mmCIF file of C-alpha atoms and ligand atoms in Angstrom:
data_model
loop_
_atom_site.group_PDB
_atom_site.id
_atom_site.type_symbol
_atom_site.label_atom_id
_atom_site.label_comp_id
_atom_site.label_asym_id
_atom_site.label_seq_id
_atom_site.Cartn_x
_atom_site.Cartn_y
_atom_site.Cartn_z
ATOM 1 C CA MET A 16 -0.075 0.125 -0.060
ATOM 2 C CA THR A 17 1.333 3.399 -0.892
ATOM 3 C CA PRO A 18 1.418 5.414 2.407
ATOM 4 C CA GLU A 19 0.395 8.548 0.678
ATOM 5 C CA GLU A 20 0.462 9.961 -2.824
ATOM 6 C CA PHE A 21 3.313 12.072 -4.186
ATOM 7 C CA THR A 22 1.964 15.504 -5.298
ATOM 8 C CA ILE A 23 3.847 18.084 -7.241
ATOM 9 C CA PRO A 24 3.140 21.806 -6.906
ATOM 10 C CA ASP A 25 2.100 23.569 -10.004
ATOM 11 C CA PHE A 26 4.893 25.275 -11.995
ATOM 12 C CA ALA A 27 3.765 28.775 -11.040
ATOM 13 C CA GLU A 28 4.509 27.774 -7.443
ATOM 14 C CA LEU A 29 7.813 26.097 -8.359
ATOM 15 C CA GLN A 30 8.690 29.317 -10.243
ATOM 16 C CA ARG A 31 8.026 31.502 -7.099
ATOM 17 C CA LEU A 32 10.202 28.972 -5.126
ATOM 18 C CA MET A 33 13.080 29.375 -7.551
ATOM 19 C CA GLN A 34 12.755 33.230 -7.666
ATOM 20 C CA ARG A 35 13.137 33.417 -3.922
ATOM 21 C CA HIS A 36 16.366 31.472 -4.144
ATOM 22 C CA CYS A 37 17.970 32.812 -7.328
ATOM 23 C CA HIS A 38 20.706 35.145 -5.989
ATOM 24 C CA THR A 39 24.489 34.505 -6.228
ATOM 25 C CA ALA A 40 24.618 34.283 -2.406
ATOM 26 C CA ASP A 41 21.988 31.413 -2.287
ATOM 27 C CA VAL A 42 24.128 29.476 -4.813
ATOM 28 C CA GLN A 43 27.328 30.069 -2.929
ATOM 29 C CA HIS A 44 25.356 29.075 0.303
ATOM 30 C CA ALA A 45 24.228 25.844 -1.442
ATOM 31 C CA LEU A 46 27.707 25.037 -2.559
ATOM 32 C CA LYS A 47 29.009 25.305 1.053
ATOM 33 C CA GLY A 48 26.559 23.045 2.785
ATOM 34 C CA ASP A 49 27.076 19.334 3.429
ATOM 35 C CA ARG A 50 23.405 18.500 2.620
ATOM 36 C CA ILE A 51 21.093 20.821 0.732
ATOM 37 C CA ASP A 52 17.338 21.005 0.789
ATOM 38 C CA ILE A 53 14.946 21.934 -1.876
ATOM 39 C CA SER A 54 15.768 25.550 -1.530
ATOM 40 C CA GLY A 55 19.408 24.777 -2.268
ATOM 41 C CA LEU A 56 18.534 22.779 -5.237
ATOM 42 C CA ALA A 57 16.357 25.740 -6.609
ATOM 43 C CA ALA A 58 19.430 27.945 -6.145
ATOM 44 C CA LEU A 59 21.628 25.554 -8.067
ATOM 45 C CA LEU A 60 19.242 25.235 -10.803
ATOM 46 C CA SER A 61 18.595 28.954 -11.093
ATOM 47 C CA PRO A 62 20.116 31.490 -13.669
ATOM 48 C CA ALA A 63 22.260 32.758 -10.839
ATOM 49 C CA ALA A 64 24.149 29.497 -10.883
ATOM 50 C CA GLU A 65 25.136 29.626 -14.493
ATOM 51 C CA ASN A 66 28.065 31.861 -13.686
ATOM 52 C CA LEU A 67 29.322 29.253 -10.999
ATOM 53 C CA LEU A 68 29.084 26.268 -13.173
ATOM 54 C CA PRO A 69 32.920 25.414 -12.760
ATOM 55 C CA GLN A 70 32.200 25.346 -8.937
ATOM 56 C CA LEU A 71 29.090 23.272 -9.355
ATOM 57 C CA ALA A 72 31.106 20.709 -11.578
ATOM 58 C CA ALA A 73 33.882 20.507 -9.077
ATOM 59 C CA ARG A 74 31.595 19.838 -6.172
ATOM 60 C CA SER A 75 29.506 17.362 -8.278
ATOM 61 C CA ALA A 76 32.671 15.481 -9.253
ATOM 62 C CA ARG A 77 33.882 15.346 -5.617
ATOM 63 C CA ILE A 78 30.582 13.923 -4.348
ATOM 64 C CA THR A 79 30.386 11.440 -7.311
ATOM 65 C CA ALA A 80 33.967 10.155 -6.806
ATOM 66 C CA ARG A 81 33.167 9.735 -2.940
ATOM 67 C CA ARG A 82 30.070 7.787 -3.547
ATOM 68 C CA PHE A 83 30.587 5.874 -6.674
ATOM 69 C CA GLY A 84 34.382 5.776 -7.136
ATOM 70 C CA ARG A 85 35.944 5.956 -10.583
ATOM 71 C CA THR A 86 33.221 3.896 -12.150
ATOM 72 C CA ILE A 87 30.594 4.125 -14.902
ATOM 73 C CA GLN A 88 27.983 1.353 -15.100
ATOM 74 C CA ILE A 89 27.217 0.150 -18.658
ATOM 75 C CA TYR A 90 23.930 -1.209 -19.992
ATOM 76 C CA ALA A 91 22.090 -1.650 -23.206
ATOM 77 C CA PRO A 92 18.474 -1.162 -24.148
ATOM 78 C CA LEU A 93 16.648 -4.131 -25.809
ATOM 79 C CA TYR A 94 13.607 -2.859 -27.609
ATOM 80 C CA LEU A 95 10.763 -5.494 -27.708
ATOM 81 C CA SER A 96 7.897 -3.789 -29.422
ATOM 82 C CA ASN A 97 7.157 -0.489 -31.071
ATOM 83 C CA PHE A 98 3.384 -0.749 -30.859
ATOM 84 C CA CYS A 99 1.843 1.965 -28.659
ATOM 85 C CA ILE A 100 -1.727 2.868 -27.845
ATOM 86 C CA ASN A 101 -0.671 6.470 -26.790
ATOM 87 C CA ARG A 102 -0.320 9.397 -28.959
ATOM 88 C CA CYS A 103 2.677 11.475 -27.595
ATOM 89 C CA ALA A 104 3.528 14.260 -29.877
ATOM 90 C CA TYR A 105 7.388 13.798 -29.449
ATOM 91 C CA CYS A 106 7.731 10.147 -29.952
ATOM 92 C CA GLY A 107 8.506 8.013 -32.951
ATOM 93 C CA PHE A 108 6.315 5.132 -31.580
ATOM 94 C CA SER A 109 3.224 7.468 -31.254
ATOM 95 C CA ALA A 110 0.114 5.659 -32.368
ATOM 96 C CA GLY A 111 -0.453 8.036 -35.388
ATOM 97 C CA ASN A 112 2.909 7.506 -36.941
ATOM 98 C CA LYS A 113 3.242 5.330 -39.915
ATOM 99 C CA ILE A 114 6.236 3.235 -39.060
ATOM 100 C CA ASP A 115 6.855 -0.554 -39.425
ATOM 101 C CA ARG A 116 5.415 -2.019 -36.272
ATOM 102 C CA ARG A 117 6.456 -5.244 -34.744
ATOM 103 C CA VAL A 118 6.474 -7.011 -31.309
ATOM 104 C CA LEU A 119 9.251 -9.638 -30.907
ATOM 105 C CA THR A 120 8.467 -13.103 -30.164
ATOM 106 C CA LEU A 121 9.874 -14.524 -27.055
ATOM 107 C CA GLU A 122 12.364 -16.322 -29.052
ATOM 108 C CA GLU A 123 13.316 -13.305 -31.088
ATOM 109 C CA ALA A 124 13.716 -11.320 -27.791
ATOM 110 C CA GLU A 125 15.882 -13.941 -26.473
ATOM 111 C CA GLN A 126 17.969 -13.912 -29.591
ATOM 112 C CA GLU A 127 18.427 -10.128 -29.165
ATOM 113 C CA ALA A 128 19.452 -10.601 -25.587
ATOM 114 C CA MET A 129 22.087 -13.260 -26.518
ATOM 115 C CA ILE A 130 23.615 -10.887 -29.069
ATOM 116 C CA LEU A 131 23.936 -8.292 -26.193
ATOM 117 C CA LEU A 132 25.313 -10.971 -23.934
ATOM 118 C CA GLY A 133 27.836 -11.923 -26.563
ATOM 119 C CA ARG A 134 28.882 -8.315 -26.805
ATOM 120 C CA GLY A 135 29.589 -8.277 -23.058
ATOM 121 C CA PHE A 136 26.417 -6.671 -21.592
ATOM 122 C CA LYS A 137 25.311 -7.924 -18.226
ATOM 123 C CA HIS A 138 22.625 -5.238 -17.512
ATOM 124 C CA ILE A 139 19.882 -4.935 -20.138
ATOM 125 C CA LEU A 140 16.916 -2.608 -20.182
ATOM 126 C CA LEU A 141 13.785 -4.039 -21.727
ATOM 127 C CA VAL A 142 11.842 -1.365 -23.535
ATOM 128 C CA ALA A 143 8.506 -1.249 -25.172
ATOM 129 C CA GLY A 144 5.863 1.006 -26.343
ATOM 130 C CA GLU A 145 2.655 0.841 -24.221
ATOM 131 C CA ALA A 146 0.324 -1.772 -25.888
ATOM 132 C CA PRO A 147 -0.565 -4.085 -22.972
ATOM 133 C CA ALA A 148 -2.715 -6.306 -25.241
ATOM 134 C CA ARG A 149 0.353 -7.097 -27.456
ATOM 135 C CA LEU A 150 2.954 -7.140 -24.685
ATOM 136 C CA GLY A 151 1.884 -7.451 -21.156
ATOM 137 C CA VAL A 152 3.017 -8.831 -17.891
ATOM 138 C CA ASP A 153 2.804 -12.473 -18.975
ATOM 139 C CA TYR A 154 5.337 -11.869 -21.852
ATOM 140 C CA LEU A 155 7.671 -9.769 -19.499
ATOM 141 C CA ALA A 156 7.589 -12.544 -16.806
ATOM 142 C CA GLU A 157 8.227 -15.299 -19.232
ATOM 143 C CA LEU A 158 11.166 -13.391 -20.913
ATOM 144 C CA ALA A 159 12.747 -12.484 -17.541
ATOM 145 C CA THR A 160 12.504 -16.115 -16.303
ATOM 146 C CA ARG A 161 14.281 -17.137 -19.445
ATOM 147 C CA LEU A 162 16.994 -14.545 -19.151
ATOM 148 C CA CYS A 163 17.535 -13.926 -15.405
ATOM 149 C CA ASN A 164 20.229 -16.432 -14.949
ATOM 150 C CA ARG A 165 22.245 -15.079 -17.743
ATOM 151 C CA PHE A 166 22.168 -11.413 -16.944
ATOM 152 C CA ALA A 167 23.162 -9.659 -13.560
ATOM 153 C CA ALA A 168 20.380 -7.131 -13.943
ATOM 154 C CA ILE A 169 17.195 -6.768 -15.957
ATOM 155 C CA SER A 170 15.441 -3.393 -15.947
ATOM 156 C CA ILE A 171 12.138 -2.564 -17.708
ATOM 157 C CA GLU A 172 10.826 0.712 -19.310
ATOM 158 C CA VAL A 173 7.314 -0.327 -20.388
ATOM 159 C CA GLN A 174 3.673 0.868 -19.571
ATOM 160 C CA PRO A 175 3.044 1.718 -15.993
ATOM 161 C CA LEU A 176 1.752 -1.319 -14.051
ATOM 162 C CA GLU A 177 -0.012 -2.101 -10.800
ATOM 163 C CA GLU A 178 1.820 -3.028 -7.629
ATOM 164 C CA ASP A 179 0.885 -6.670 -7.841
ATOM 165 C CA GLU A 180 2.170 -6.787 -11.432
ATOM 166 C CA TYR A 181 5.412 -5.307 -10.407
ATOM 167 C CA ALA A 182 5.717 -7.788 -7.559
ATOM 168 C CA ARG A 183 5.173 -10.651 -10.140
ATOM 169 C CA LEU A 184 7.925 -9.303 -12.402
ATOM 170 C CA PHE A 185 10.305 -8.866 -9.588
ATOM 171 C CA ALA A 186 9.795 -12.498 -8.482
ATOM 172 C CA ALA A 187 10.482 -13.490 -12.293
ATOM 173 C CA GLY A 188 13.867 -11.685 -12.131
ATOM 174 C CA ILE A 189 13.310 -8.173 -13.063
ATOM 175 C CA THR A 190 14.969 -5.768 -10.511
ATOM 176 C CA SER A 191 14.721 -2.260 -11.863
ATOM 177 C CA VAL A 192 11.775 -0.160 -13.250
ATOM 178 C CA ALA A 193 12.070 3.152 -15.089
ATOM 179 C CA VAL A 194 9.133 5.358 -15.524
ATOM 180 C CA TYR A 195 9.640 8.923 -16.950
ATOM 181 C CA GLN A 196 7.043 11.525 -16.097
ATOM 182 C CA GLU A 197 8.412 13.324 -19.311
ATOM 183 C CA THR A 198 7.405 16.618 -17.744
ATOM 184 C CA TYR A 199 6.080 17.674 -14.262
ATOM 185 C CA ASP A 200 4.324 20.634 -15.865
ATOM 186 C CA ARG A 201 0.661 19.624 -15.977
ATOM 187 C CA GLY A 202 -0.221 22.107 -18.704
ATOM 188 C CA ILE A 203 2.583 21.044 -21.064
ATOM 189 C CA TYR A 204 1.895 17.365 -20.207
ATOM 190 C CA ALA A 205 -1.694 17.781 -21.554
ATOM 191 C CA GLN A 206 -0.516 19.633 -24.517
ATOM 192 C CA VAL A 207 1.771 16.876 -25.802
ATOM 193 C CA HIS A 208 -0.050 13.714 -24.701
ATOM 194 C CA HIS A 209 -3.000 13.579 -27.093
ATOM 195 C CA ALA A 210 -4.676 10.220 -26.450
ATOM 196 C CA GLY A 211 -4.296 6.970 -24.563
ATOM 197 C CA LYS A 212 -3.804 6.051 -20.885
ATOM 198 C CA LYS A 213 -0.582 8.152 -20.701
ATOM 199 C CA CYS A 214 -2.912 11.221 -20.591
ATOM 200 C CA ASP A 215 -3.415 10.446 -16.865
ATOM 201 C CA PHE A 216 -0.765 12.594 -15.292
ATOM 202 C CA ASP A 217 -1.510 11.463 -11.770
ATOM 203 C CA TYR A 218 -1.478 7.682 -12.563
ATOM 204 C CA ARG A 219 1.916 8.046 -14.046
ATOM 205 C CA LEU A 220 3.163 10.250 -11.287
ATOM 206 C CA ALA A 221 2.273 7.555 -8.627
ATOM 207 C CA THR A 222 3.869 4.708 -10.725
ATOM 208 C CA PRO A 223 7.428 4.793 -9.274
ATOM 209 C CA ALA A 224 6.014 4.462 -5.797
ATOM 210 C CA ARG A 225 3.936 1.461 -6.863
ATOM 211 C CA ALA A 226 7.211 -0.173 -8.190
ATOM 212 C CA ALA A 227 9.095 0.589 -5.108
ATOM 213 C CA ALA A 228 6.267 -0.632 -2.866
ATOM 214 C CA ALA A 229 6.408 -3.870 -4.865
ATOM 215 C CA GLY A 230 9.930 -4.374 -3.728
ATOM 216 C CA MET A 231 11.852 -3.444 -6.934
ATOM 217 C CA ARG A 232 15.621 -2.960 -6.003
ATOM 218 C CA GLU A 233 15.804 0.117 -8.188
ATOM 219 C CA VAL A 234 13.354 2.689 -9.422
ATOM 220 C CA GLY A 235 14.171 5.380 -12.158
ATOM 221 C CA ILE A 236 12.465 8.633 -12.874
ATOM 222 C CA GLY A 237 13.201 11.215 -15.543
ATOM 223 C CA ALA A 238 12.047 14.230 -17.565
ATOM 224 C CA LEU A 239 12.175 14.449 -21.292
ATOM 225 C CA LEU A 240 14.136 17.757 -21.746
ATOM 226 C CA GLY A 241 12.843 20.009 -24.489
ATOM 227 C CA LEU A 242 9.143 20.022 -23.344
ATOM 228 C CA ALA A 243 8.804 22.403 -20.281
ATOM 229 C CA ASP A 244 11.119 24.627 -18.294
ATOM 230 C CA TRP A 245 14.103 22.469 -17.555
ATOM 231 C CA ARG A 246 14.868 24.266 -14.317
ATOM 232 C CA LEU A 247 11.461 23.628 -12.914
ATOM 233 C CA ASP A 248 11.494 19.938 -14.093
ATOM 234 C CA GLY A 249 14.658 19.594 -12.405
ATOM 235 C CA LEU A 250 13.290 21.053 -9.228
ATOM 236 C CA ALA A 251 10.284 18.705 -9.485
ATOM 237 C CA MET A 252 12.514 15.599 -9.919
ATOM 238 C CA GLY A 253 14.459 16.702 -6.841
ATOM 239 C CA MET A 254 11.124 16.685 -4.889
ATOM 240 C CA HIS A 255 10.194 13.309 -6.274
ATOM 241 C CA ILE A 256 13.411 11.681 -5.415
ATOM 242 C CA ALA A 257 13.273 13.161 -1.987
ATOM 243 C CA TRP A 258 9.716 11.834 -1.459
ATOM 244 C CA LEU A 259 10.761 8.435 -2.805
ATOM 245 C CA ARG A 260 13.713 8.209 -0.425
ATOM 246 C CA LYS A 261 11.575 9.132 2.612
ATOM 247 C CA HIS A 262 8.975 6.461 1.843
ATOM 248 C CA TYR A 263 10.961 3.658 0.199
ATOM 249 C CA TRP A 264 14.403 3.870 1.642
ATOM 250 C CA ARG A 265 15.113 0.362 0.438
ATOM 251 C CA ALA A 266 14.955 1.078 -3.248
ATOM 252 C CA ALA A 267 17.976 2.623 -5.040
ATOM 253 C CA LEU A 268 16.978 5.597 -7.284
ATOM 254 C CA THR A 269 18.062 6.843 -10.496
ATOM 255 C CA VAL A 270 17.380 9.891 -12.619
ATOM 256 C CA SER A 271 17.625 10.257 -16.415
ATOM 257 C CA PHE A 272 17.852 13.410 -18.456
ATOM 258 C CA PRO A 273 16.822 12.390 -22.028
ATOM 259 C CA ARG A 274 16.875 15.320 -24.361
ATOM 260 C CA LEU A 275 14.574 15.264 -27.346
ATOM 261 C CA ARG A 276 16.039 13.656 -30.363
ATOM 262 C CA PRO A 277 14.886 13.653 -34.002
ATOM 263 C CA ALA A 278 12.033 11.133 -34.370
ATOM 264 C CA GLU A 279 9.293 10.086 -36.774
ATOM 265 C CA GLY A 280 6.481 12.757 -36.607
ATOM 266 C CA GLY A 281 9.094 15.608 -36.883
ATOM 267 C CA PHE A 282 8.200 17.143 -33.424
ATOM 268 C CA GLN A 283 10.287 20.188 -32.654
ATOM 269 C CA PRO A 284 11.412 20.875 -28.982
ATOM 270 C CA LEU A 285 9.013 23.385 -27.337
ATOM 271 C CA VAL A 286 11.988 24.837 -25.386
ATOM 272 C CA LYS A 287 15.745 24.844 -25.906
ATOM 273 C CA VAL A 288 17.934 22.847 -23.618
ATOM 274 C CA ASN A 289 21.542 22.945 -24.579
ATOM 275 C CA GLU A 290 24.489 21.079 -23.221
ATOM 276 C CA ARG A 291 25.419 23.775 -20.806
ATOM 277 C CA MET A 292 21.845 23.633 -19.278
ATOM 278 C CA LEU A 293 21.924 19.857 -19.173
ATOM 279 C CA THR A 294 25.233 19.983 -17.155
ATOM 280 C CA GLN A 295 23.850 22.503 -14.693
ATOM 281 C CA MET A 296 20.844 20.132 -14.185
ATOM 282 C CA ILE A 297 23.078 17.073 -13.673
ATOM 283 C CA PHE A 298 25.398 18.923 -11.266
ATOM 284 C CA ALA A 299 22.481 20.370 -9.234
ATOM 285 C CA LEU A 300 20.832 16.997 -8.808
ATOM 286 C CA ARG A 301 24.130 15.299 -7.975
ATOM 287 C CA ILE A 302 24.831 17.789 -5.170
ATOM 288 C CA PHE A 303 21.251 17.573 -3.941
ATOM 289 C CA ASP A 304 21.272 13.723 -3.727
ATOM 290 C CA PRO A 305 24.831 12.270 -3.524
ATOM 291 C CA ASP A 306 23.427 8.646 -3.666
ATOM 292 C CA VAL A 307 21.110 8.902 -6.724
ATOM 293 C CA GLY A 308 22.296 7.131 -9.940
ATOM 294 C CA LEU A 309 22.383 9.490 -12.946
ATOM 295 C CA LEU A 310 21.913 8.181 -16.519
ATOM 296 C CA LEU A 311 23.434 9.552 -19.618
ATOM 297 C CA SER A 312 22.053 7.609 -22.582
ATOM 298 C CA THR A 313 23.202 7.415 -26.248
ATOM 299 C CA ARG A 314 20.724 10.204 -27.055
ATOM 300 C CA GLU A 315 23.838 12.453 -26.213
ATOM 301 C CA GLU A 316 26.866 12.539 -28.540
ATOM 302 C CA ALA A 317 30.125 10.819 -27.783
ATOM 303 C CA ARG A 318 32.067 14.024 -27.305
ATOM 304 C CA PHE A 319 29.615 15.225 -24.688
ATOM 305 C CA ARG A 320 29.369 11.808 -22.858
ATOM 306 C CA ASP A 321 33.183 11.493 -22.743
ATOM 307 C CA GLY A 322 33.427 15.050 -21.328
ATOM 308 C CA MET A 323 30.961 14.156 -18.672
ATOM 309 C CA VAL A 324 32.826 11.040 -17.299
ATOM 310 C CA GLY A 325 33.615 11.636 -13.687
ATOM 311 C CA LEU A 326 31.549 14.789 -13.277
ATOM 312 C CA GLY A 327 28.295 13.332 -12.168
ATOM 313 C CA PRO A 328 26.612 10.697 -14.279
ATOM 314 C CA THR A 329 27.212 7.049 -13.137
ATOM 315 C CA ARG A 330 25.534 5.032 -15.896
ATOM 316 C CA TYR A 331 25.920 5.006 -19.625
ATOM 317 C CA SER A 332 24.005 3.018 -22.236
ATOM 318 C CA ALA A 333 26.229 1.857 -25.211
ATOM 319 C CA GLY A 334 25.834 0.328 -28.591
ATOM 320 C CA SER A 335 22.107 1.080 -28.580
ATOM 321 C CA CYS A 336 19.588 0.304 -31.215
ATOM 322 C CA THR A 337 16.040 1.682 -30.683
ATOM 323 C CA ALA A 338 14.166 -0.473 -33.263
ATOM 324 C CA PRO A 339 12.823 -3.994 -32.072
ATOM 325 C CA GLY A 340 15.034 -6.624 -33.564
ATOM 326 C CA GLY A 341 17.638 -4.126 -34.503
ATOM 327 C CA TYR A 342 20.554 -5.983 -33.031
ATOM 328 C CA ALA A 343 20.139 -9.046 -35.032
ATOM 329 C CA HIS A 344 18.806 -7.103 -38.062
ATOM 330 C CA PRO A 345 20.398 -3.698 -38.174
ATOM 331 C CA GLU A 346 18.633 -2.967 -41.462
ATOM 332 C CA LEU A 347 15.243 -2.744 -39.701
ATOM 333 C CA THR A 348 13.588 0.567 -39.335
ATOM 334 C CA GLY A 349 10.867 1.665 -36.927
ATOM 335 C CA GLU A 350 13.101 3.069 -34.238
ATOM 336 C CA GLN A 351 11.922 5.370 -31.425
ATOM 337 C CA PHE A 352 14.478 8.055 -32.090
ATOM 338 C CA SER A 353 17.829 8.393 -33.754
ATOM 339 C CA VAL A 354 20.782 7.961 -31.371
ATOM 340 C CA GLY A 355 23.517 10.564 -30.897
ATOM 341 C CA ASP A 356 26.394 8.253 -29.899
ATOM 342 C CA HIS A 357 27.033 5.500 -32.443
ATOM 343 C CA ARG A 358 30.030 3.908 -30.749
ATOM 344 C CA SER A 359 30.051 0.231 -29.794
ATOM 345 C CA MET A 360 30.145 -0.957 -26.231
ATOM 346 C CA GLN A 361 33.960 -1.757 -26.571
ATOM 347 C CA GLU A 362 34.616 1.894 -27.974
ATOM 348 C CA VAL A 363 32.555 3.476 -25.188
ATOM 349 C CA CYS A 364 34.449 1.372 -22.480
ATOM 350 C CA ALA A 365 37.850 2.065 -24.123
ATOM 351 C CA ASP A 366 37.142 5.807 -23.956
ATOM 352 C CA ILE A 367 36.050 5.556 -20.283
ATOM 353 C CA CYS A 368 39.126 3.607 -19.430
ATOM 354 C CA GLN A 369 41.271 6.286 -21.192
ATOM 355 C CA LYS A 370 39.949 8.865 -18.847
ATOM 356 C CA GLY A 371 41.126 6.828 -15.923
ATOM 357 C CA TYR A 372 37.605 5.296 -15.074
ATOM 358 C CA ASP A 373 36.341 1.728 -15.051
ATOM 359 C CA PRO A 374 33.329 0.754 -17.006
ATOM 360 C CA VAL A 375 31.398 -1.749 -14.831
ATOM 361 C CA ARG A 376 29.180 -4.359 -16.604
ATOM 362 C CA LYS A 377 28.119 -5.946 -13.372
ATOM 363 C CA ASP A 378 27.560 -4.363 -10.031
ATOM 364 C CA TRP A 379 24.875 -6.650 -8.670
ATOM 365 C CA ASP A 380 23.999 -10.369 -8.453
ATOM 366 C CA ALA A 381 20.605 -11.955 -7.709
ATOM 367 C CA THR A 382 22.369 -13.847 -4.869
ATOM 368 C CA PHE A 383 22.138 -10.571 -2.842
ATOM 369 C CA GLN A 384 18.373 -10.371 -3.323
ATOM 370 C CA ILE A 385 16.866 -11.293 -0.026
ATOM 371 C CA LYS A 386 13.261 -11.923 -0.548
ATOM 372 C CA ASP A 387 10.953 -11.066 2.223
ATOM 373 C CA SER A 388 7.202 -11.751 1.539
ATOM 374 C CA GLY A 389 7.824 -10.621 -2.023
ATOM 375 C CA ALA A 390 9.726 -7.453 -1.110
ATOM 376 C CA ALA A 391 13.497 -7.060 -1.523
ATOM 377 C CA MET A 392 15.945 -5.883 1.062
ATOM 378 C CA SER A 393 18.487 -3.433 -0.416
ATOM 379 C CA ALA A 394 22.096 -4.636 -0.406
ATOM 380 C CA PRO A 395 25.232 -2.676 -1.166
ATOM 381 C CA ALA A 396 26.413 -2.621 -4.736
ATOM 382 C CA LEU A 397 29.732 -4.215 -5.255
HETATM 383 S S1 SF4 B 406 6.545 7.971 -25.364
HETATM 384 FE FE1 SF4 B 406 6.068 5.935 -24.738
HETATM 385 S S2 SF4 B 406 3.818 5.957 -24.557
HETATM 386 FE FE2 SF4 B 406 4.402 7.806 -25.756
HETATM 387 S S3 SF4 B 406 4.188 7.083 -27.848
HETATM 388 FE FE3 SF4 B 406 6.307 6.699 -27.228
HETATM 389 S S4 SF4 B 406 6.287 4.535 -26.588
HETATM 390 FE FE4 SF4 B 406 4.202 5.217 -26.552
#
């Protein structure tokens, strides 16, 4: 049972909160403290922090090194299906787009997973458009059962599920759930989600809590950058993380910062989020929550990802294909978006090593999973 629902203030209120803490002195104060509260996060995300970006970077790098060492975890997405019942204006899988649609059979999905295993991946993220009639909990549970002894970690990024469904998937071997709110701005959310269950802002907002309540070892949240004010979405994510920490201390938490990429449908970003803005957001959230895992996917270019090694992010995808079946058949189309970093996993790892960091393909083993009436105890990552 969820103890209480997470709610988010409207963006006008978040804007007022930021304006109260947008002076250089507020930023300097936030950079001094051991732990910062939501006011400190507002200061670090505010325009006043732009001139102090080197100081934010240094602080973020120090905290990251202390908590995570000189490591970057590596994973790959495995796209299972590009069917979707929702109409999200920004997504290549949107129900209105005319793309080649397919859902992998379990055998095809297994084959894709084996290709990734052969390339050295131990952590895979199963991704699918939201079409429960074509790809539901039975499919995911069966696939997880087939794969869980071969991978150290299996995560999912699929349609939001109920708590008992997450518990079933956890028992089948899935340990991590990612559900991105896309934007915490209700007005923009309604503007870009035209049809389908995803239009229910509050159901989606409550999903990370359902996954954590079901005992998932890790829960990931995120905002799609390019939709709404990135500073306020950053502030909202900080609030969401703090709430999840308070109520579900056993779950490890991650945050993603996907920036909009070109996709079928030709959607143009509603707001500009450049690399400098993205780095400020990453540094601010790292300083706000030293323990949170920060993901930087292949949406970003190799140059930028290389430059961010050691400064805050702790997990990189690599060698990604976003079309279902695309690892076995690279000629397939129907991808969700075009990636920005086209390097293989070996090339990404070599570049991480060159910077003096260790690419980690396995930081967890199911052996550590202590099952307690369907809920998992958290255990330290190796
Ligand atoms: S963002 Fe997700 S829910 Fe929306 S169209 Fe794409 S796959 Fe479907």
